[in-house]
Coordinates of C-alpha atoms in Angstrom, one line a residue:
M1 CA 5.2 -18.9 0.2
R2 CA 5.1 -21.1 -2.9
T3 CA 7.1 -20.6 -6.1
R4 CA 5.3 -20.7 -9.4
S5 CA 6.9 -20.3 -12.8
I6 CA 5.3 -18.2 -15.5
R7 CA 6.3 -17.5 -19.1
T8 CA 6.5 -13.8 -20.1
R9 CA 5.7 -12.4 -23.5
S10 CA 9.4 -12.5 -24.5
G11 CA 9.4 -16.2 -23.9
R12 CA 11.4 -16.1 -20.7
T13 CA 10.4 -18.1 -17.6
R14 CA 10.1 -16.1 -14.4
S15 CA 9.4 -17.5 -10.9
I16 CA 7.0 -15.7 -8.7
R17 CA 6.0 -16.4 -5.1
T18 CA 2.4 -17.0 -4.2
R19 CA 1.2 -17.1 -0.7
S20 CA -0.5 -20.3 0.4
I21 CA -3.4 -20.4 2.7
R22 CA -1.2 -22.3 5.1
T23 CA 1.2 -19.4 5.4
R24 CA -1.4 -16.8 6.2
S25 CA -2.3 -15.6 9.6
I26 CA -4.6 -17.7 11.8
R27 CA -7.1 -14.9 11.7
T28 CA -7.3 -15.1 7.9
R29 CA -7.5 -18.9 7.9
L30 CA -10.2 -19.0 10.5
L31 CA -12.2 -16.4 8.6
V32 CA -11.8 -18.3 5.3
F33 CA -12.6 -21.6 6.8
V34 CA -15.7 -20.3 8.7
S35 CA -16.9 -18.5 5.5
A36 CA -16.4 -21.6 3.4
T37 CA -18.3 -23.6 6.0
L38 CA -21.2 -21.1 6.0
V39 CA -21.3 -21.1 2.2
G40 CA -21.4 -24.8 2.1
V41 CA -24.2 -24.9 4.8
C42 CA -26.2 -22.3 2.9
V43 CA -25.8 -24.0 -0.4
A44 CA -26.8 -27.3 1.1
M45 CA -29.9 -25.8 2.8
G46 CA -30.9 -24.0 -0.4
V47 CA -30.6 -27.1 -2.5
I48 CA -32.5 -29.2 0.0
T49 CA -35.2 -26.5 0.5
T50 CA -35.6 -26.1 -3.3
L51 CA -35.9 -29.8 -3.8
F52 CA -38.5 -30.2 -1.1
Q53 CA -40.4 -27.2 -2.4
H54 CA -40.3 -28.5 -5.9
A55 CA -41.5 -31.9 -4.9
Y56 CA -44.3 -30.4 -2.9
L57 CA -45.4 -28.1 -5.8
M58 CA -45.2 -30.9 -8.3
G59 CA -47.2 -33.2 -6.1
N60 CA -49.9 -30.5 -5.8
L61 CA -49.8 -29.9 -9.5
D62 CA -50.1 -33.7 -10.2
D63 CA -53.1 -33.9 -7.9
R64 CA -54.8 -31.1 -9.8
V65 CA -53.9 -32.7 -13.2
L66 CA -55.3 -36.0 -12.0
D67 CA -58.5 -34.3 -10.8
A68 CA -58.9 -32.5 -14.1
A69 CA -58.4 -35.7 -16.0
E70 CA -61.0 -37.5 -13.9
R71 CA -63.5 -34.8 -14.5
A72 CA -62.7 -34.8 -18.2
L73 CA -63.1 -38.6 -18.4
A74 CA -66.4 -38.4 -16.6
G75 CA -67.7 -35.8 -19.1
A76 CA -66.4 -37.8 -22.1
S77 CA -67.8 -41.1 -20.8
S78 CA -71.3 -39.7 -20.9
H79 CA -70.9 -39.3 -24.7
P80 CA -68.5 -42.1 -25.8
D81 CA -69.4 -41.9 -29.4
R82 CA -68.6 -38.2 -29.7
E83 CA -64.9 -38.1 -30.2
G84 CA -64.8 -34.4 -30.4
D85 CA -66.9 -33.8 -27.3
L86 CA -64.9 -31.5 -24.8
T87 CA -67.8 -29.7 -23.3
F88 CA -66.5 -30.1 -19.8
L89 CA -63.9 -27.4 -20.7
R90 CA -66.7 -24.9 -21.1
E91 CA -67.8 -25.5 -17.5
T92 CA -67.4 -22.5 -15.3
G93 CA -64.4 -22.4 -12.9
Q94 CA -61.9 -24.1 -15.2
P95 CA -58.4 -22.6 -14.8
A96 CA -56.9 -20.9 -17.7
G97 CA -54.4 -23.0 -19.5
L98 CA -56.2 -26.3 -18.8
L99 CA -56.1 -28.5 -21.9
S100 CA -57.8 -31.7 -22.7
A101 CA -57.9 -34.1 -25.6
R102 CA -59.7 -37.3 -26.8
V103 CA -57.1 -40.0 -27.5
D104 CA -57.5 -43.3 -29.5
E105 CA -55.9 -46.6 -28.7
D106 CA -52.6 -45.7 -30.4
G107 CA -52.3 -42.5 -28.5
A108 CA -53.2 -40.3 -31.4
I109 CA -55.1 -37.1 -30.6
L110 CA -58.6 -37.1 -31.9
S111 CA -59.6 -33.7 -30.6
A112 CA -57.9 -31.2 -28.2
A113 CA -58.6 -27.8 -26.8
V114 CA -57.2 -25.4 -24.2
V115 CA -59.0 -23.1 -21.8
V116 CA -58.4 -19.4 -22.6
Q117 CA -58.9 -16.6 -20.1
D118 CA -62.2 -14.7 -20.7
A119 CA -62.8 -16.6 -24.0
P120 CA -64.2 -20.0 -25.1
P121 CA -61.8 -23.0 -25.3
R122 CA -59.5 -22.9 -28.3
D123 CA -58.7 -25.9 -30.4
L124 CA -55.1 -27.0 -30.5
G125 CA -53.1 -26.8 -33.7
T126 CA -51.4 -29.7 -35.5
G127 CA -48.0 -29.1 -34.0
Q128 CA -49.5 -28.9 -30.5
R129 CA -51.4 -32.1 -31.0
T130 CA -48.3 -33.8 -32.3
A131 CA -46.5 -32.8 -29.1
L132 CA -49.2 -34.4 -27.0
A133 CA -49.5 -37.7 -28.9
G134 CA -48.0 -41.0 -27.9
F135 CA -48.9 -41.2 -24.2
R136 CA -50.2 -44.5 -22.8
A137 CA -53.4 -44.5 -20.9
D138 CA -51.9 -45.7 -17.6
G139 CA -52.5 -42.6 -15.3
A140 CA -48.8 -41.8 -15.2
M141 CA -47.7 -38.1 -15.1
H142 CA -45.6 -36.8 -17.9
T143 CA -43.9 -33.5 -18.7
R144 CA -44.1 -32.2 -22.2
N145 CA -43.3 -28.9 -23.9
V146 CA -46.3 -27.8 -26.0
P147 CA -45.4 -25.3 -28.7
G148 CA -47.0 -21.9 -28.1
L149 CA -48.3 -22.9 -24.7
G150 CA -45.2 -23.8 -22.7
T151 CA -44.3 -26.8 -20.5
Y152 CA -47.3 -28.9 -19.3
R153 CA -47.8 -31.7 -16.9
V154 CA -50.2 -34.2 -18.5
T155 CA -51.7 -37.6 -17.9
V156 CA -54.0 -40.0 -19.8
L157 CA -56.9 -42.0 -18.2
V158 CA -59.2 -44.6 -19.8
D159 CA -62.7 -45.8 -18.9
G160 CA -64.7 -48.2 -21.0
G161 CA -62.7 -47.6 -24.1
V162 CA -62.8 -43.8 -23.7
R163 CA -59.4 -42.3 -23.4
V164 CA -59.0 -38.7 -22.2
L165 CA -55.8 -36.6 -21.9
A166 CA -55.6 -33.7 -19.4
G167 CA -52.9 -31.3 -18.6
L168 CA -52.0 -28.1 -16.7
P169 CA -49.2 -25.6 -17.3
M170 CA -46.0 -25.8 -15.1
D171 CA -45.2 -22.1 -15.5
D172 CA -46.5 -21.2 -12.0
V173 CA -44.4 -24.0 -10.4
Q174 CA -41.3 -23.0 -12.3
D175 CA -41.8 -19.3 -11.6
M176 CA -42.3 -20.1 -7.9
I177 CA -39.2 -22.3 -7.8
S178 CA -37.2 -19.6 -9.6
E179 CA -38.4 -16.9 -7.1
L180 CA -37.6 -19.2 -4.2
V181 CA -34.1 -19.7 -5.6
M182 CA -33.7 -16.0 -6.0
I183 CA -35.0 -15.3 -2.5
E184 CA -32.8 -18.0 -1.0
T185 CA -29.8 -16.7 -2.8
G186 CA -30.4 -13.1 -1.7
V187 CA -31.1 -14.1 1.9
A188 CA -28.0 -16.4 1.9
A189 CA -25.8 -13.7 0.4
A190 CA -27.0 -11.2 3.0
G191 CA -26.7 -13.7 5.8
L192 CA -23.2 -14.7 4.6
V193 CA -22.1 -11.0 4.5
A194 CA -23.5 -10.4 8.0
A195 CA -22.1 -13.7 9.3
G196 CA -18.7 -12.9 7.7
C197 CA -18.6 -9.4 9.3
V198 CA -19.7 -10.8 12.7
C199 CA -17.1 -13.6 12.4
A200 CA -14.4 -11.2 11.5
V201 CA -15.2 -9.0 14.5
V202 CA -15.5 -11.9 16.9
I203 CA -12.3 -13.6 15.6
R204 CA -10.4 -10.3 15.8
R205 CA -11.6 -9.7 19.3
Q206 CA -10.9 -13.3 20.4
L207 CA -7.4 -13.4 18.9
H208 CA -6.5 -9.9 20.0
P209 CA -5.1 -11.2 23.3
L210 CA -3.0 -13.7 21.3
G211 CA -1.7 -10.7 19.3
R212 CA -0.7 -9.0 22.5
V213 CA 1.1 -12.2 23.6
A214 CA 2.9 -12.3 20.3
A215 CA 3.9 -8.6 20.6
T216 CA 5.2 -9.4 24.1
A217 CA 7.2 -12.3 22.8
A218 CA 8.6 -10.1 20.0
A219 CA 9.6 -7.4 22.4
V220 CA 11.4 -10.0 24.6
S221 CA 13.2 -11.4 21.6
R222 CA 14.7 -7.9 21.0
A223 CA 16.0 -7.7 24.5
P224 CA 19.8 -8.2 24.8
L225 CA 19.5 -11.3 26.9
G226 CA 22.8 -12.6 25.7
H227 CA 24.5 -9.7 27.5
G228 CA 22.9 -10.6 30.8
E229 CA 20.2 -7.9 30.8
V230 CA 17.5 -9.1 33.2
T231 CA 15.5 -6.0 33.9
G232 CA 12.7 -4.4 32.0
L233 CA 11.4 -7.6 30.3
T234 CA 7.9 -7.0 29.0
R235 CA 5.2 -9.1 30.6
V236 CA 1.8 -10.2 29.2
P237 CA -0.9 -8.1 30.8
E238 CA -2.8 -9.9 33.6
G239 CA -6.0 -9.7 31.7
D240 CA -4.5 -11.9 29.0
T241 CA -3.4 -14.7 31.3
D242 CA -6.8 -16.1 32.1
P243 CA -6.3 -19.9 32.3
A244 CA -9.9 -20.5 31.1
T245 CA -8.9 -19.4 27.6
E246 CA -6.3 -20.8 25.2
A247 CA -4.8 -17.4 24.6
G248 CA -4.7 -16.8 28.4
Q249 CA -2.9 -20.2 28.8
V250 CA -0.3 -19.1 26.3
G251 CA 0.1 -15.7 28.0
A252 CA 0.5 -17.3 31.4
A253 CA 3.0 -19.8 30.1
L254 CA 5.0 -17.0 28.5
N255 CA 5.0 -15.0 31.7
H256 CA 6.2 -18.1 33.6
L257 CA 8.9 -18.7 31.0
L258 CA 10.0 -15.0 31.3
D259 CA 10.1 -15.4 35.1
Q260 CA 12.4 -18.5 34.7
V261 CA 14.5 -16.6 32.2
E262 CA 14.9 -13.6 34.5
S263 CA 15.6 -16.0 37.4
S264 CA 18.3 -17.8 35.4
L265 CA 19.9 -14.6 34.2
A266 CA 19.8 -13.2 37.7
E267 CA 21.4 -16.3 39.1
R268 CA 24.0 -16.2 36.3
Q269 CA 24.8 -12.6 37.2
R270 CA 25.0 -13.5 40.9
G271 CA 27.3 -16.4 40.0
E272 CA 29.5 -14.1 37.9
E273 CA 29.5 -11.5 40.7
R274 CA 30.4 -14.2 43.2
M275 CA 33.1 -15.5 40.9
R276 CA 34.5 -12.0 40.4
R277 CA 34.4 -11.3 44.2
S278 CA 36.0 -14.7 44.8
E279 CA 38.7 -14.0 42.3
E280 CA 39.3 -10.6 43.9
R281 CA 39.4 -12.2 47.4
M282 CA 41.8 -14.9 46.0
R283 CA 44.1 -12.3 44.5
R284 CA 44.0 -10.3 47.8
F285 CA 44.4 -13.5 49.8
L286 CA 47.5 -14.5 47.8
A287 CA 49.0 -11.1 48.1
D288 CA 48.4 -10.9 51.8
A289 CA 49.6 -14.5 52.3
S290 CA 52.7 -13.7 50.3
H291 CA 53.3 -10.6 52.4
E292 CA 52.7 -12.5 55.7
L293 CA 55.1 -15.3 54.7
R294 CA 57.7 -12.9 53.4
T295 CA 58.1 -11.2 56.8
P296 CA 59.0 -14.3 58.8
L297 CA 61.1 -15.6 56.0
A298 CA 63.0 -12.3 55.7
S299 CA 63.6 -12.4 59.5
I300 CA 64.8 -16.0 59.4
A301 CA 67.1 -15.2 56.4
G302 CA 68.5 -12.1 58.2
Y303 CA 69.4 -14.0 61.4
A304 CA 70.8 -16.9 59.4
E305 CA 73.0 -14.4 57.5
L306 CA 74.2 -12.8 60.7
M307 CA 75.2 -16.2 62.2
N308 CA 77.0 -17.2 59.0
R309 CA 79.1 -14.0 59.1
G310 CA 80.0 -14.7 62.7
T311 CA 80.3 -11.0 63.5
G312 CA 79.4 -11.6 67.1
R313 CA 76.8 -8.9 67.0
I314 CA 74.1 -11.3 68.1
E315 CA 74.3 -14.3 70.4
P316 CA 73.5 -17.6 68.7
V317 CA 71.0 -18.6 71.4
L318 CA 69.0 -15.4 70.9
A319 CA 69.2 -15.7 67.1
W320 CA 67.9 -19.3 67.3
R321 CA 65.1 -18.2 69.6
R322 CA 64.0 -15.6 67.1
V323 CA 64.3 -18.0 64.2
S324 CA 62.2 -20.5 66.1
A325 CA 59.6 -17.9 66.9
E326 CA 59.4 -16.8 63.3
S327 CA 59.2 -20.4 62.1
A328 CA 56.4 -21.1 64.5
R329 CA 54.6 -18.0 63.4
M330 CA 55.0 -19.1 59.7
T331 CA 53.9 -22.6 60.6
G332 CA 50.7 -21.3 62.2
L333 CA 50.0 -19.1 59.3
V334 CA 50.4 -22.0 56.8
E335 CA 48.2 -24.2 59.0
D336 CA 45.5 -21.6 59.1
L337 CA 45.7 -21.2 55.3
L338 CA 45.4 -24.9 54.8
L339 CA 42.5 -25.1 57.2
L340 CA 40.6 -22.3 55.4
A341 CA 41.3 -24.1 52.0
R342 CA 39.8 -27.3 53.4
L343 CA 36.8 -25.5 54.7
D344 CA 36.3 -23.6 51.5
E345 CA 36.2 -27.0 49.7
D346 CA 33.5 -28.2 52.1
R347 CA 35.6 -31.1 53.3
P348 CA 33.9 -33.0 56.1
L349 CA 35.2 -32.4 59.7
Q350 CA 35.3 -35.0 62.4
S351 CA 31.9 -35.6 63.9
A352 CA 31.3 -36.5 67.6
E353 CA 29.2 -35.2 70.5
V354 CA 30.9 -32.2 72.1
D355 CA 30.1 -30.7 75.5
L356 CA 30.5 -27.0 75.0
A357 CA 30.6 -26.2 78.7
A358 CA 33.7 -28.4 79.2
L359 CA 35.3 -27.1 76.0
V360 CA 34.8 -23.4 77.0
A361 CA 36.0 -24.1 80.5
E362 CA 39.2 -25.7 79.3
A363 CA 39.8 -22.8 76.8
V364 CA 39.3 -20.2 79.6
W365 CA 41.8 -22.1 81.9
E366 CA 44.3 -22.1 79.0
A367 CA 43.8 -18.4 78.3
R368 CA 44.2 -17.6 82.1
A369 CA 47.5 -19.5 82.0
A370 CA 48.7 -17.6 78.9
G371 CA 47.6 -14.1 79.9
G372 CA 47.6 -13.6 83.6
G373 CA 47.2 -9.8 83.2
H374 CA 43.5 -10.1 82.3
D375 CA 40.5 -10.9 84.5
W376 CA 39.2 -14.2 83.0
Q377 CA 35.6 -15.2 84.0
L378 CA 33.5 -18.3 83.2
E379 CA 29.7 -18.3 83.4
L380 CA 27.7 -21.5 83.1
S381 CA 23.9 -21.3 83.7
L382 CA 22.7 -24.4 82.0
E383 CA 19.5 -26.2 82.7
V384 CA 20.3 -28.8 80.0
P385 CA 23.7 -30.0 78.7
A386 CA 25.1 -27.8 75.9
L387 CA 25.8 -30.6 73.5
V388 CA 26.6 -30.2 69.8
T389 CA 27.7 -32.6 67.1
G390 CA 31.0 -31.6 65.5
D391 CA 34.8 -31.5 65.6
A392 CA 35.9 -30.8 69.2
A393 CA 39.4 -29.7 68.2
R394 CA 38.1 -27.1 65.7
L395 CA 35.4 -25.8 68.1
H396 CA 38.1 -25.4 70.8
Q397 CA 40.2 -23.5 68.2
V398 CA 37.3 -21.1 67.6
V399 CA 36.9 -20.3 71.4
A400 CA 40.7 -20.1 71.8
N401 CA 40.9 -17.7 68.9
L402 CA 38.3 -15.4 70.4
L403 CA 40.0 -15.5 73.8
S404 CA 43.4 -14.9 72.2
N405 CA 41.9 -12.0 70.2
A406 CA 40.6 -10.4 73.4
R407 CA 43.9 -10.9 75.2
T408 CA 45.9 -9.5 72.3
H409 CA 43.8 -6.4 71.5
T410 CA 42.8 -5.3 75.0
P411 CA 45.0 -3.7 77.7
A412 CA 46.0 -5.6 80.9
G413 CA 43.3 -5.6 83.6
T414 CA 40.5 -6.0 81.1
R415 CA 37.7 -8.4 82.1
V416 CA 37.0 -11.2 79.6
T417 CA 33.9 -13.3 80.3
A418 CA 33.1 -16.5 78.4
S419 CA 29.6 -18.0 78.9
V420 CA 27.6 -20.9 77.5
E421 CA 23.8 -21.1 77.0
S422 CA 21.5 -23.8 75.7
A423 CA 17.8 -23.3 74.8
D424 CA 15.3 -23.9 72.0
G425 CA 17.6 -26.4 70.2
R426 CA 20.5 -23.9 70.0
C427 CA 23.8 -23.6 71.9
V428 CA 25.3 -20.2 72.2
I429 CA 28.8 -19.3 73.3
R430 CA 29.5 -15.6 74.2
V431 CA 32.9 -14.0 74.7
H432 CA 32.6 -10.5 76.2
D433 CA 35.2 -8.0 77.2
N434 CA 35.1 -4.4 78.5
G435 CA 38.0 -3.2 76.5
P436 CA 38.2 -0.2 74.2
G437 CA 36.1 -1.9 71.5
I438 CA 36.5 -2.3 67.7
P439 CA 36.7 0.8 65.5
P440 CA 33.3 1.2 63.6
A441 CA 35.1 1.4 60.3
L442 CA 36.6 -2.1 60.9
L443 CA 33.4 -3.9 62.0
P444 CA 32.0 -4.7 58.5
T445 CA 35.3 -6.5 57.5
V446 CA 36.3 -7.9 60.9
F447 CA 35.7 -11.5 59.8
E448 CA 37.5 -11.2 56.5
R449 CA 40.9 -12.7 56.0
F450 CA 44.0 -10.7 56.9
T451 CA 41.9 -8.0 58.6
R452 CA 43.7 -6.4 61.5
A453 CA 42.6 -3.7 63.9
D454 CA 44.2 -0.4 64.1
T455 CA 44.8 2.0 67.1
S456 CA 43.7 0.1 70.3
R457 CA 43.5 -3.2 68.5
S458 CA 46.7 -3.1 66.4
R459 CA 49.6 -5.3 67.2
A460 CA 52.2 -3.9 69.6
D461 CA 55.0 -5.8 67.9
A462 CA 55.7 -8.6 65.6
N463 CA 55.2 -11.2 68.3
S464 CA 52.2 -9.9 70.0
G465 CA 49.7 -10.1 67.1
G466 CA 48.3 -12.7 64.8
S467 CA 48.2 -12.9 61.0
G468 CA 44.7 -11.6 60.7
L469 CA 43.2 -15.1 60.0
G470 CA 41.9 -15.9 63.5
L471 CA 38.4 -14.5 63.1
A472 CA 38.2 -15.8 59.5
V473 CA 39.1 -19.3 60.7
A474 CA 36.5 -19.0 63.5
T475 CA 33.8 -18.0 61.0
A476 CA 34.6 -20.8 58.6
I477 CA 34.6 -23.4 61.4
A478 CA 31.2 -22.1 62.8
G479 CA 29.7 -22.2 59.3
A480 CA 31.0 -25.8 58.8
H481 CA 29.1 -26.8 61.9
G482 CA 25.8 -25.2 60.6
G483 CA 26.2 -22.2 62.9
H484 CA 27.3 -18.6 62.6
I485 CA 29.3 -16.0 64.5
Q486 CA 28.6 -12.3 64.9
V487 CA 30.0 -9.4 66.9
N488 CA 28.6 -6.3 68.6
S489 CA 31.1 -3.7 69.7
V490 CA 31.1 -0.2 71.3
P491 CA 33.7 1.3 73.6
G492 CA 33.6 -0.6 76.9
H493 CA 31.6 -3.5 75.5
T494 CA 32.7 -6.0 72.8
E495 CA 30.8 -9.3 72.5
F496 CA 31.4 -12.2 70.1
T497 CA 28.5 -14.7 69.8
I498 CA 28.7 -18.2 68.4
D499 CA 25.4 -19.8 67.6
L500 CA 25.4 -23.6 66.9
P501 CA 22.6 -26.2 66.5
A502 CA 22.3 -28.5 69.5
S503 CA 22.6 -32.2 69.0
M504 CA 19.7 -34.6 69.2
E505 CA 20.6 -35.7 72.7
A506 CA 20.5 -32.1 73.9
G507 CA 17.1 -31.7 72.3
V508 CA 15.8 -34.8 74.0
A509 CA 17.1 -33.5 77.4
E510 CA 15.6 -30.1 76.8
R511 CA 12.2 -31.7 76.1
A512 CA 12.5 -33.8 79.2
V513 CA 13.3 -30.8 81.4
A514 CA 10.3 -28.9 79.8
G515 CA 8.1 -31.9 80.6
N516 CA 9.2 -32.1 84.2
G517 CA 8.6 -28.4 84.6
A518 CA 5.1 -28.8 83.2
S519 CA 4.4 -31.7 85.5
V520 CA 5.5 -29.7 88.5

């Protein structure tokens, strides 16, 4: 919009806004530019055609004038002493309007006449003769307006002292040029109207997809993207995303942009949801940790208070044993919490080649020594070494936690079997028992922190159970080694599976074994 100042009748100046062609729609600008181009082309073609037609008609007229002048000169040369002899005008076939004159050396008209339709030639009057005087006898063509007769094309020829002027009217040429101009103007106007209508329809149809793209962009701009809304965003129709057209390219680019916007918003929502869940887990974690630490601290404080009183109700040795047990329990809880914190921060663990078969065998022997009431079994059926790259102490802690979990939450006499497998670039540790199983309601959260079993898997007393971090620690350690842990449990069958990627040496050994088998 442009601002233009105008003065009103009262003398005040008022500013009004006028719309510039640059601020109009592309459809209007295209139509204006195409129409202006067509008008310019039509005008140029009309002017050129008129000029060529005028030159052609004038050349034809000049040839006829020259021919008439030569015939007049031939007739006058047969009677050079007769200055008024214009008998050739009386010859049959002479066109109406043909005029001829005898001219002296000074260009003065001696005698002149004009051919009249269906009548003898008529002599020219004084004014008409004056209009034709003054031409040199050089054969050049001249245009002169003769009073009462119109505009003529004339020339003067000379032969042996005889000078003759001849001329033909230009009315036919001018009428033909005028009619040509009118016809060209009418045809051009009709053509421009038809071309304008066709261009308007074509431009409208060609830009209609761009309008739909703009409507889609407008609809998306009204969506509450700032509030995280990622569903229901309008897309450009597939028919308007043809990469062969400019509008299709814009539509495809807009759809791609909307996909990225939705992806970004969805990722932001997922991040916010993860952060919210993380905050909730952190609050629950802190609450559970505080509760778990409060219990041994309260026990230690109670025994310390009894010993300070010296009431004799409890022996000092027993009190110190209970204080030591609670201190050890609290120390283990704090160490598990610190380990989980380090794993949550993705701190690197020690990395070395670990033989899982030896590691699991050692863990089973330790479990057998700690819990002789269970039937501990070890199964190793390995064609290739079960080698992984990782922290041997932490992996041992995972197996020990699973075996301890089985010992704590199953009755005496339960068979616990630990096995190791290695195949297809993976090493798998399985810990299976035939105990009462994990309650179905507990399975979805069994690997979460501070999760404890109830009924058959609840702690018998304060000393027999853990803090609820064992499986959480095992899951975190397995994940830090690029593996994962899962559980399947029904009454009489509970199996924990640890899946870890094999080391490069194990992969080489597996390929060598496979090659030897193929050779055999």
